[in-house]
Coordinates of C-alpha atoms and ligand atoms in Angstrom, one line a residue:
M1 CA -37.9 42.9 19.9
H2 CA -36.3 43.2 23.1
V3 CA -32.9 43.2 21.9
I4 CA -34.0 46.2 19.6
D5 CA -35.0 48.0 22.1
A6 CA -32.0 47.8 24.1
G7 CA -30.1 48.6 21.3
I8 CA -31.9 51.7 20.4
S9 CA -32.4 53.0 24.1
D10 CA -28.7 52.4 24.6
K11 CA -27.7 54.2 21.7
T12 CA -24.1 55.4 23.0
N13 CA -23.2 51.9 24.1
V14 CA -24.3 49.9 20.9
S15 CA -21.4 49.3 18.8
K16 CA -21.7 48.5 14.9
A17 CA -20.9 45.2 15.4
D18 CA -23.8 44.8 18.0
V19 CA -26.4 46.2 15.6
S20 CA -25.4 44.2 12.8
K21 CA -26.1 41.1 14.9
I22 CA -29.9 42.3 15.4
D23 CA -32.3 40.6 13.7
V24 CA -34.4 43.1 12.3
S25 CA -37.9 42.3 10.7
K26 CA -39.7 45.6 9.1
A27 CA -42.6 44.8 11.6
D28 CA -40.2 45.1 14.4
V29 CA -38.5 48.5 13.2
S30 CA -41.8 50.4 12.3
S31 CA -43.2 49.5 15.9
V32 CA -39.7 50.7 17.4
W33 CA -40.1 54.0 15.4
A34 CA -43.5 54.7 16.5
A35 CA -42.6 54.0 20.3
H36 CA -39.2 56.0 20.1
D37 CA -40.2 58.9 17.8
L38 CA -38.5 62.0 18.9
S39 CA -40.6 64.6 20.8
P40 CA -41.1 68.1 19.7
E41 CA -38.4 69.0 22.2
E42 CA -36.1 66.4 21.2
L43 CA -36.3 67.1 17.8
R44 CA -35.8 70.9 18.1
E45 CA -32.6 70.0 20.3
T46 CA -31.5 67.8 17.5
L47 CA -32.0 70.3 15.1
D48 CA -30.2 73.3 17.1
E49 CA -27.1 71.0 17.7
A50 CA -26.9 70.5 14.0
G51 CA -27.1 74.2 13.2
I52 CA -30.4 73.9 11.5
C53 CA -32.8 76.7 12.3
T54 CA -36.8 76.3 11.8
W55 CA -39.3 78.7 11.1
S56 CA -43.0 78.9 10.3
L57 CA -44.8 81.9 9.0
D58 CA -48.8 82.4 9.2
P59 CA -49.5 84.4 6.0
A60 CA -52.6 85.9 7.5
T61 CA -50.6 87.7 10.2
G62 CA -47.2 88.0 8.6
I63 CA -45.8 86.5 11.8
V64 CA -42.5 84.4 11.6
V65 CA -41.6 82.0 14.7
A66 CA -38.2 81.3 14.3
S67 CA -36.1 78.7 16.4
E68 CA -33.2 79.6 19.0
T69 CA -30.8 78.7 16.4
C70 CA -32.1 81.2 14.0
Q71 CA -30.3 83.6 16.1
K72 CA -27.1 82.2 15.5
V73 CA -27.7 81.6 11.9
F74 CA -29.0 85.0 10.8
G75 CA -26.8 86.9 13.5
V76 CA -29.6 88.8 15.0
P77 CA -31.9 88.5 18.3
R78 CA -34.7 86.3 17.7
A79 CA -37.1 89.4 18.2
Q80 CA -35.8 90.7 15.0
L81 CA -36.8 87.6 13.2
S82 CA -40.5 87.7 13.9
D83 CA -41.3 89.9 10.9
Y84 CA -41.1 88.9 7.7
A85 CA -39.9 92.2 6.0
A86 CA -37.0 92.4 8.8
I87 CA -35.7 89.0 7.5
L88 CA -35.8 90.2 3.9
A89 CA -33.6 93.5 5.0
L90 CA -30.9 90.9 6.4
I91 CA -30.5 89.3 3.0
H92 CA -27.9 90.5 0.6
P93 CA -29.5 92.9 -1.9
D94 CA -27.9 90.9 -4.9
D95 CA -29.8 87.8 -3.7
R96 CA -33.3 89.1 -3.1
P97 CA -34.8 89.1 -6.5
A98 CA -33.9 85.5 -7.3
R99 CA -35.1 84.7 -3.6
A100 CA -38.4 86.8 -4.0
E101 CA -38.9 84.9 -7.4
I102 CA -38.9 81.6 -5.9
I103 CA -40.6 82.3 -2.9
N104 CA -43.7 84.0 -4.9
Q105 CA -43.9 80.8 -6.9
A106 CA -43.9 78.6 -4.2
L107 CA -46.6 81.0 -2.8
R108 CA -48.5 80.6 -6.1
E109 CA -48.3 77.0 -6.6
G110 CA -47.6 75.6 -3.1
G111 CA -45.0 72.6 -2.4
V112 CA -41.4 72.5 -1.7
Y113 CA -38.8 75.1 -2.5
Q114 CA -35.1 75.9 -2.0
F115 CA -32.8 78.8 -2.6
D116 CA -29.3 79.7 -1.6
C117 CA -28.6 83.5 -0.4
R118 CA -26.1 85.5 1.3
V119 CA -27.1 87.2 4.8
L120 CA -25.0 90.2 6.1
R121 CA -24.3 89.6 9.4
A122 CA -23.3 93.0 11.4
R123 CA -20.9 90.9 13.5
D124 CA -19.0 89.1 10.8
G125 CA -19.9 90.1 7.3
V126 CA -21.3 88.0 4.5
H127 CA -22.3 84.2 5.1
W128 CA -24.1 81.8 2.7
L129 CA -27.3 80.1 3.8
R130 CA -29.5 77.7 2.3
S131 CA -33.1 77.7 2.9
R132 CA -35.6 75.1 2.3
G133 CA -39.4 75.5 2.6
R134 CA -42.6 74.3 1.9
V135 CA -46.1 76.2 1.5
Q136 CA -49.4 74.4 2.1
L137 CA -52.2 76.2 0.1
G138 CA -55.6 76.2 1.1
A139 CA -58.8 75.1 -0.8
S140 CA -59.2 78.8 -2.3
G141 CA -55.7 78.6 -3.5
R142 CA -54.5 81.1 -1.0
P143 CA -51.4 80.0 1.1
L144 CA -52.4 78.5 4.8
W145 CA -48.7 78.2 6.1
L146 CA -45.0 78.3 5.1
R147 CA -42.4 76.7 7.1
G148 CA -39.0 75.4 6.8
V149 CA -35.5 75.2 7.4
V150 CA -32.3 77.5 7.2
F151 CA -28.7 76.3 7.6
S152 CA -25.4 77.6 6.8
I153 CA -23.5 76.4 3.8
D154 CA -20.4 78.6 4.2
D155 CA -18.0 75.6 4.1
Q156 CA -19.4 74.2 0.8
K157 CA -19.5 77.7 -0.6
R158 CA -16.0 78.1 0.7
A159 CA -14.9 74.9 -1.1
E160 CA -16.6 75.7 -4.5
A161 CA -14.7 79.2 -4.4
A162 CA -11.5 77.5 -3.8
L163 CA -12.1 75.0 -6.6
R164 CA -13.4 78.1 -8.8
A165 CA -10.1 79.6 -8.0
H166 CA -8.1 76.7 -8.6
E167 CA -9.6 76.2 -11.8
E168 CA -9.5 79.9 -12.8
H169 CA -5.9 79.8 -11.9
L170 CA -5.5 76.9 -13.9
R171 CA -7.3 78.4 -17.0
S172 CA -5.2 81.7 -16.6
I173 CA -1.9 79.4 -17.0
L174 CA -3.7 77.8 -19.9
Q175 CA -4.2 81.0 -21.5
T176 CA -0.7 82.3 -21.4
L177 CA 1.0 79.1 -22.3
P178 CA 2.9 79.2 -25.5
E179 CA 2.1 75.8 -26.5
A180 CA -1.3 74.5 -27.3
A181 CA -2.5 73.1 -23.8
M182 CA -5.7 70.9 -22.6
V183 CA -6.4 69.5 -19.4
I184 CA -7.8 66.0 -19.3
D185 CA -9.4 63.8 -16.5
A186 CA -8.9 60.3 -15.6
D187 CA -10.9 59.2 -18.4
N188 CA -9.3 61.4 -21.0
L189 CA -12.4 63.7 -21.1
I190 CA -11.2 67.6 -21.9
R191 CA -11.8 69.7 -19.1
S192 CA -10.1 72.8 -20.4
F193 CA -9.1 73.7 -23.8
S194 CA -6.4 76.7 -24.1
P195 CA -6.7 79.6 -26.7
K196 CA -3.5 78.1 -28.4
A197 CA -5.3 74.6 -28.8
E198 CA -8.3 76.4 -30.3
R199 CA -6.3 77.6 -33.0
L200 CA -4.4 74.7 -33.4
F201 CA -7.1 72.4 -33.8
C202 CA -9.5 74.7 -35.0
Y203 CA -12.1 73.9 -32.5
K204 CA -13.6 76.2 -29.8
A205 CA -13.1 75.4 -26.3
R206 CA -16.8 74.8 -25.8
E207 CA -16.8 72.4 -28.7
V208 CA -14.5 70.0 -27.3
V209 CA -14.7 70.2 -23.2
G210 CA -16.5 67.2 -22.0
R211 CA -15.6 65.0 -24.9
P212 CA -12.7 62.5 -25.0
M213 CA -9.6 63.8 -26.1
T214 CA -8.8 61.0 -28.3
I215 CA -10.9 62.8 -31.1
L216 CA -8.1 65.0 -31.4
I217 CA -5.2 62.8 -30.8
P218 CA -6.5 59.1 -31.5
G219 CA -3.0 57.6 -30.7
Y220 CA -3.0 58.9 -27.1
A221 CA -3.0 56.2 -24.6
R222 CA -1.8 57.4 -21.0
E223 CA -0.7 54.6 -18.5
P224 CA -4.1 53.7 -16.9
T225 CA -4.4 55.7 -13.7
K226 CA -6.6 54.9 -10.8
R227 CA -8.9 57.8 -10.5
R228 CA -8.0 58.7 -6.8
H229 CA -4.6 57.8 -7.5
R230 CA -2.1 60.2 -6.3
P231 CA 0.4 60.9 -8.3
K232 CA 4.0 60.9 -7.0
R233 CA 5.9 64.0 -6.2
A234 CA 7.7 63.7 -9.6
E235 CA 4.7 62.8 -11.4
G236 CA 2.7 65.9 -9.8
G237 CA 5.8 68.2 -10.9
R238 CA 6.8 68.9 -14.1
A239 CA 5.6 67.6 -17.3
A240 CA 7.2 65.1 -18.9
K241 CA 7.5 64.2 -22.7
A242 CA 5.8 61.3 -23.6
A243 CA 7.7 59.0 -26.0
G244 CA 7.6 59.7 -29.6
T245 CA 5.4 61.3 -32.3
L246 CA 1.7 61.0 -32.8
T247 CA -0.9 62.1 -35.4
A248 CA -3.2 64.9 -34.3
F249 CA -6.5 66.0 -36.2
K250 CA -7.9 69.3 -37.0
R251 CA -11.5 69.8 -37.3
D252 CA -11.4 69.5 -41.0
G253 CA -9.7 66.1 -40.7
S254 CA -6.4 67.1 -41.8
S255 CA -3.9 65.6 -39.9
F256 CA -0.5 66.9 -38.4
P257 CA 2.6 65.5 -36.1
V258 CA 2.7 66.3 -32.5
E259 CA 4.7 65.8 -29.3
L260 CA 3.1 65.7 -26.1
S261 CA 4.4 66.3 -22.4
V262 CA 1.8 65.2 -19.7
G263 CA 1.9 66.5 -16.5
A264 CA -0.4 65.5 -13.4
I265 CA -2.5 67.6 -11.3
S266 CA -3.7 65.8 -8.1
S267 CA -6.3 67.4 -5.6
E268 CA -8.4 65.5 -3.0
A269 CA -11.1 64.7 -5.3
E270 CA -9.5 63.6 -8.3
V271 CA -6.3 63.5 -10.8
L272 CA -6.3 65.9 -13.7
F273 CA -3.6 65.8 -16.6
T274 CA -2.1 68.9 -18.4
L275 CA -1.2 67.9 -22.1
L276 CA 1.2 70.4 -23.8
V277 CA 0.7 69.6 -27.6
N278 CA 3.7 70.7 -29.3
D279 CA 3.1 70.9 -33.4
V280 CA 6.3 69.5 -34.9
T281 CA 4.9 69.9 -38.5
E282 CA 7.6 72.4 -39.2
Q283 CA 10.5 70.4 -37.4
E284 CA 9.7 67.5 -39.0
K285 CA 9.9 69.4 -42.5
A286 CA 13.2 71.0 -41.6
E287 CA 14.6 67.6 -40.6
A288 CA 13.2 66.1 -43.6
Q289 CA 15.1 69.1 -45.7
L290 CA 18.2 68.8 -44.0
Q291 CA 18.3 64.9 -44.9
E292 CA 17.6 65.7 -48.2
L293 CA 20.5 68.5 -48.4
Q294 CA 22.9 65.9 -46.5
A295 CA 22.1 63.2 -49.3
E296 CA 22.6 65.8 -52.1
L297 CA 26.0 66.8 -50.7
I298 CA 26.9 63.2 -50.5
H299 CA 25.9 62.7 -53.9
V300 CA 27.7 65.9 -55.1
S301 CA 30.7 65.0 -53.2
R302 CA 30.4 61.6 -55.0
L303 CA 30.2 63.1 -58.5
S304 CA 33.0 65.5 -57.7
A305 CA 35.2 62.1 -56.7
M306 CA 34.0 60.2 -59.9
G307 CA 34.9 63.2 -62.0
E308 CA 38.4 63.5 -60.4
M309 CA 38.7 59.9 -61.1
A310 CA 37.4 59.7 -64.7
S311 CA 40.7 59.6 -66.5
A312 CA 42.2 57.1 -64.2
L313 CA 39.2 55.0 -64.9
A314 CA 38.9 55.5 -68.7
H315 CA 42.5 54.2 -68.6
E316 CA 41.1 51.2 -66.6
L317 CA 38.2 50.5 -69.2
N318 CA 40.6 50.9 -72.0
Q319 CA 42.5 48.1 -70.8
P320 CA 39.9 45.3 -71.4
L321 CA 38.6 46.9 -74.5
C322 CA 42.1 46.7 -76.0
A323 CA 42.4 43.3 -75.0
V324 CA 39.1 42.3 -76.5
S325 CA 40.2 43.9 -79.7
S326 CA 43.7 42.1 -79.9
L327 CA 41.9 38.7 -78.6
T328 CA 39.6 38.9 -81.4
G329 CA 42.3 39.8 -83.9
A330 CA 44.2 36.6 -82.7
C331 CA 41.2 34.7 -83.3
E332 CA 40.6 36.0 -86.5
L333 CA 44.3 34.9 -87.5
I334 CA 44.0 31.5 -85.9
L335 CA 40.8 30.8 -87.8
A336 CA 42.6 31.7 -91.2
R337 CA 45.2 29.4 -90.8
D338 CA 42.5 26.8 -90.7
G339 CA 44.8 24.0 -88.6
A340 CA 43.3 21.1 -87.1
D341 CA 43.5 22.8 -83.8
A342 CA 42.3 26.3 -85.1
V343 CA 38.8 25.9 -83.4
P344 CA 39.6 24.8 -80.0
R345 CA 42.4 27.3 -80.1
A346 CA 40.0 30.1 -81.3
R347 CA 37.3 29.0 -78.7
A348 CA 40.1 29.4 -75.8
V349 CA 41.0 32.8 -77.0
L350 CA 37.1 33.9 -77.3
K351 CA 36.6 32.8 -73.9
E352 CA 39.4 35.0 -72.7
A353 CA 37.7 37.8 -74.7
A354 CA 34.4 37.5 -73.1
E355 CA 36.1 37.5 -69.5
Q356 CA 37.8 40.8 -70.6
V357 CA 34.2 42.4 -72.0
L358 CA 32.8 41.1 -68.5
R359 CA 35.4 42.9 -66.9
A360 CA 35.0 46.1 -68.7
G361 CA 31.2 45.8 -67.9
Q362 CA 31.8 45.3 -64.3
I363 CA 34.0 48.9 -64.4
V364 CA 31.0 50.4 -65.9
R365 CA 28.6 48.7 -63.5
R366 CA 30.8 50.1 -60.5
L367 CA 31.1 53.6 -62.0
R368 CA 27.2 53.6 -62.7
D369 CA 26.1 52.6 -59.1
F370 CA 28.5 55.0 -57.5
V371 CA 27.3 57.9 -59.5
L372 CA 23.6 57.2 -59.2
R373 CA 21.6 58.9 -56.3
G374 CA 19.6 56.2 -55.1
D375 CA 17.6 56.0 -51.9
L376 CA 19.4 54.9 -48.9
E377 CA 19.0 51.2 -48.9
R378 CA 20.5 48.9 -46.3
R379 CA 21.1 45.5 -47.2
L380 CA 23.6 42.9 -46.1
E381 CA 26.6 43.2 -48.2
P382 CA 30.0 41.2 -48.1
V383 CA 32.7 43.1 -46.6
L384 CA 35.1 41.6 -49.3
D385 CA 32.8 42.8 -52.3
L386 CA 32.8 46.1 -50.8
M387 CA 36.5 46.4 -50.3
I388 CA 37.0 45.3 -54.0
D389 CA 34.6 47.4 -55.9
A390 CA 35.7 50.2 -53.8
A391 CA 39.7 49.6 -54.4
S392 CA 38.9 49.2 -58.4
L393 CA 37.5 52.5 -58.3
A394 CA 39.7 54.4 -56.0
L395 CA 42.8 52.8 -57.3
A396 CA 42.8 52.6 -60.8
G397 CA 46.1 53.7 -62.3
A398 CA 47.6 53.5 -58.5
K399 CA 50.1 51.0 -59.5
E400 CA 51.3 53.3 -62.5
Q401 CA 52.4 55.9 -59.9
G402 CA 54.3 53.3 -58.0
V403 CA 51.7 52.9 -55.2
S404 CA 51.7 49.1 -53.6
V405 CA 48.4 47.9 -52.1
R406 CA 48.2 45.2 -49.7
F407 CA 45.2 43.8 -48.8
S408 CA 44.6 41.8 -45.6
H409 CA 41.0 40.3 -45.1
D410 CA 39.9 38.6 -42.1
P411 CA 37.4 35.8 -43.5
K412 CA 35.5 36.1 -40.2
A413 CA 34.4 39.5 -41.3
K414 CA 31.7 38.6 -43.4
L415 CA 28.4 40.3 -43.9
I416 CA 27.4 43.9 -42.7
L417 CA 24.1 45.6 -42.8
V418 CA 24.7 48.7 -44.8
D419 CA 24.1 50.8 -47.5
R420 CA 26.4 49.6 -50.3
V421 CA 27.0 52.9 -52.4
Q422 CA 27.5 55.0 -49.1
I423 CA 30.1 52.8 -47.3
Q424 CA 32.0 52.4 -50.8
Q425 CA 32.0 56.3 -50.8
V426 CA 33.7 56.3 -47.4
L427 CA 36.1 53.8 -48.6
V428 CA 37.1 55.6 -52.0
N429 CA 37.4 58.7 -50.1
L430 CA 39.8 57.4 -47.6
M431 CA 41.8 55.4 -50.1
R432 CA 42.0 58.4 -52.5
N433 CA 43.2 60.6 -49.8
A434 CA 45.9 57.9 -49.0
R435 CA 47.0 57.8 -52.6
E436 CA 47.2 61.7 -52.8
A437 CA 49.3 62.0 -49.4
M438 CA 51.7 59.5 -50.9
L439 CA 52.4 61.3 -54.3
E440 CA 55.3 62.8 -53.3
A441 CA 56.6 60.1 -50.8
A442 CA 59.3 58.1 -51.2
R443 CA 57.6 54.8 -49.9
R444 CA 53.9 54.2 -51.3
E445 CA 52.6 51.3 -49.5
L446 CA 48.7 51.5 -48.8
T447 CA 47.5 48.8 -46.6
L448 CA 44.0 47.5 -46.5
T449 CA 42.5 45.5 -44.0
T450 CA 39.2 44.0 -42.7
E451 CA 38.8 42.5 -39.1
A452 CA 36.1 40.9 -37.2
I453 CA 36.3 42.5 -33.7
E454 CA 34.3 42.2 -30.6
D455 CA 30.7 43.6 -29.9
H456 CA 29.7 42.3 -33.5
M457 CA 31.6 45.0 -35.0
V458 CA 33.8 44.9 -38.2
R459 CA 36.8 47.1 -38.1
I460 CA 38.2 48.4 -41.5
T461 CA 41.7 49.8 -41.7
V462 CA 43.0 52.2 -44.6
S463 CA 46.6 53.1 -43.8
D464 CA 49.4 54.7 -45.9
T465 CA 53.1 55.6 -45.7
G466 CA 52.5 59.4 -46.5
P467 CA 53.4 62.3 -44.4
G468 CA 50.5 61.9 -42.0
I469 CA 47.8 64.4 -41.1
P470 CA 49.4 67.9 -41.3
G471 CA 49.3 69.7 -37.8
E472 CA 47.5 72.8 -38.6
I473 CA 44.3 70.9 -39.5
A474 CA 44.5 67.7 -37.1
D475 CA 42.2 69.3 -34.6
R476 CA 39.8 69.8 -37.4
L477 CA 40.1 67.2 -39.6
F478 CA 36.6 66.2 -39.7
E479 CA 35.0 69.6 -40.0
T480 CA 33.6 70.7 -43.3
F481 CA 35.4 72.5 -45.8
V482 CA 38.9 71.9 -44.1
T483 CA 41.3 71.1 -46.7
T484 CA 45.1 71.5 -47.4
K485 CA 44.7 70.7 -50.9
P486 CA 44.6 73.5 -53.9
T487 CA 41.6 72.2 -55.4
G488 CA 40.4 70.0 -52.6
M489 CA 36.6 70.7 -51.1
G490 CA 37.1 69.3 -47.5
V491 CA 34.0 67.8 -47.5
G492 CA 35.4 64.2 -48.0
L493 CA 36.1 63.4 -44.3
P494 CA 33.0 64.9 -42.8
I495 CA 30.7 63.0 -44.8
S496 CA 32.6 59.8 -44.2
L497 CA 32.3 60.3 -40.6
T498 CA 28.3 61.2 -41.1
I499 CA 27.9 57.9 -43.0
V500 CA 29.7 55.9 -40.6
E501 CA 28.1 57.2 -37.7
A502 CA 24.6 56.9 -39.4
H503 CA 25.6 53.2 -39.7
G504 CA 26.1 53.0 -36.1
G505 CA 30.1 52.9 -36.2
K506 CA 32.8 55.2 -35.3
L507 CA 35.7 56.8 -37.8
W508 CA 38.9 58.0 -36.3
V509 CA 42.5 58.4 -37.5
E510 CA 45.6 57.7 -36.0
D511 CA 49.4 57.9 -36.8
N512 CA 51.1 55.0 -37.9
E513 CA 55.1 53.8 -37.3
A514 CA 56.1 54.8 -41.1
G515 CA 55.1 58.4 -40.1
G516 CA 51.5 58.2 -42.2
A517 CA 48.1 58.2 -41.4
T518 CA 45.9 55.3 -40.7
F519 CA 42.2 55.6 -40.6
R520 CA 39.8 53.2 -39.1
F521 CA 36.3 52.7 -39.0
T522 CA 33.8 50.4 -37.6
L523 CA 30.4 49.1 -38.6
P524 CA 28.0 46.8 -36.9
V525 CA 27.2 43.1 -38.1
M526 CA 23.5 42.4 -38.4
S527 CA 23.1 40.2 -35.2
D528 CA 25.1 37.9 -33.0
G529 CA 27.4 35.6 -35.6
D530 CA 26.7 37.6 -38.5
A531 CA 30.4 38.7 -38.9
T532 CA 31.5 35.2 -38.8
D533 CA 28.9 32.7 -39.6
A534 CA 27.0 34.2 -42.1
T535 CA 27.6 33.4 -45.8
Ligands
ADP1 P1 40.0 67.0 -49.3 O1 40.4 65.5 -49.8 O2 38.9 67.6 -50.2 O3 40.9 68.0 -48.9 P2 39.0 65.9 -47.1 O4 37.7 65.9 -46.1 O5 38.9 64.2 -47.6 O6 39.0 66.8 -48.3 O7 40.4 65.8 -46.3 C1 40.8 67.1 -45.7 C2 42.0 67.0 -45.3 O8 42.8 66.0 -44.5 C3 42.9 67.0 -46.6 O9 43.0 68.1 -47.2 C4 44.2 66.5 -46.0 O10 45.1 67.5 -45.7 C5 43.9 65.6 -44.9 N1 44.0 64.2 -44.9 C6 43.1 63.4 -45.3 N2 43.6 62.2 -45.5 C7 45.0 62.1 -45.5 C8 45.7 61.3 -45.2 N3 45.7 59.8 -45.6 N4 47.2 61.7 -45.2 C9 47.5 63.1 -44.8 N5 46.4 64.0 -44.9 C10 45.1 63.5 -45.2

């Protein structure tokens, strides 16, 4: 017990560590309290130092006894605080009715009350005070006495006003933002909701404020943030785009795609986040439309190429059919002679006829595949097969035009992950252009090359001995509708470029030693070793 005594009586010298060592039992503490209760003077002094004024009112006489500090708190001499009506006059007129109601209730029912009000101090204007008091009722139900404390809450009101101004400022920004915006806290609860957001989600702000924002955008997952974590400078500044498109839901449950930008707002108290919600429905629709149009253009261009190749291909198809016709005729003759070796000979001839039928069937298949619209479909395709199929379409009848074709295939260039028809379209475009360029040339050599190159790519080259790219269009060669041909559309090269780039490759042209044009393009193989090892 003496240890406690020493500790309490010499308050200024007791460190926290000392006090924590004291072995305190409940009995000890209450006896120490009793012995060291503050005297009325000490109590008043303590209250004065804390800026808390005390007062009491005798209802019988209406006399108020106010402490020294009341002078400071109310800003008038103590004498002016002795009368209830005089005190009332100091209170801001706007706050009088509310105050009167609280006091009257306390006078009727007794007990503790509290109210905040402003006083008008002659010297320094308006100040906020908090008054806490108690009314003691007598047996008759009439008040015996009233007493209480009054202290300044200016600091608190100033902080509240600053917070309100801050929130108001934020709200006014939200009101004017062209995007739908909301402010959320660290728990993802919605704090504010802009009018544009109300329109977008079909919710009123009051319906969603306080609720988790994930009811609107369930897929939203912010990086976990500590409640009192202060965002880094960059984080506190401009809103950063959150990756990807998310699905948002309107009040009626309908969904729509959105992109979010998130910015952090930090204050002493907490970290809030502004979310700018960008409805990308229209954008996605436009992109889908654009893709649809592009697919259509690619298809139309293929059809047009097909139309131009039709006669050469009809001729190509005619060859196996003629062969079948003459082979079956020969077969008939062999069997008619009925010699000993007739059957094995006829069988051999029929086998040859069957092969020709297959060849014709293959031509028809290539034609059909090339013309079909089909969805974009990427598969692992052998480079060699692509080259052969494309050449058989584009180079039908080339021999008759005196075009010689050299094909050099790198066996290491095996599989590429592509849409077969689209890559064939590129090859057909390039081969046909080369062929057409050489129509007037003395030397007509078309060289096709495949190579497996570094970075898991395959490079395909279509080189001719024509006059080369006309100087006047060289700069715009890959632009749409650039053509030097009387019936050309000028879409072959731009479409080829689009297709190759969509596959992750590059397409370009070079002059070659023969004065002709060499077009090259690259395509990625699926993964490490695909170009060389896969079968
Ligand atoms: P189009 O063949 O309908 O003209 P392209 O986009 O395929 O459309 O080609 C555009 C132009 O590029 C051609 O008109 C031609 O002038 C030029 N060009 C394309 N390939 C070659 C080539 N191998 N040699 C010379 N010029 C070429």
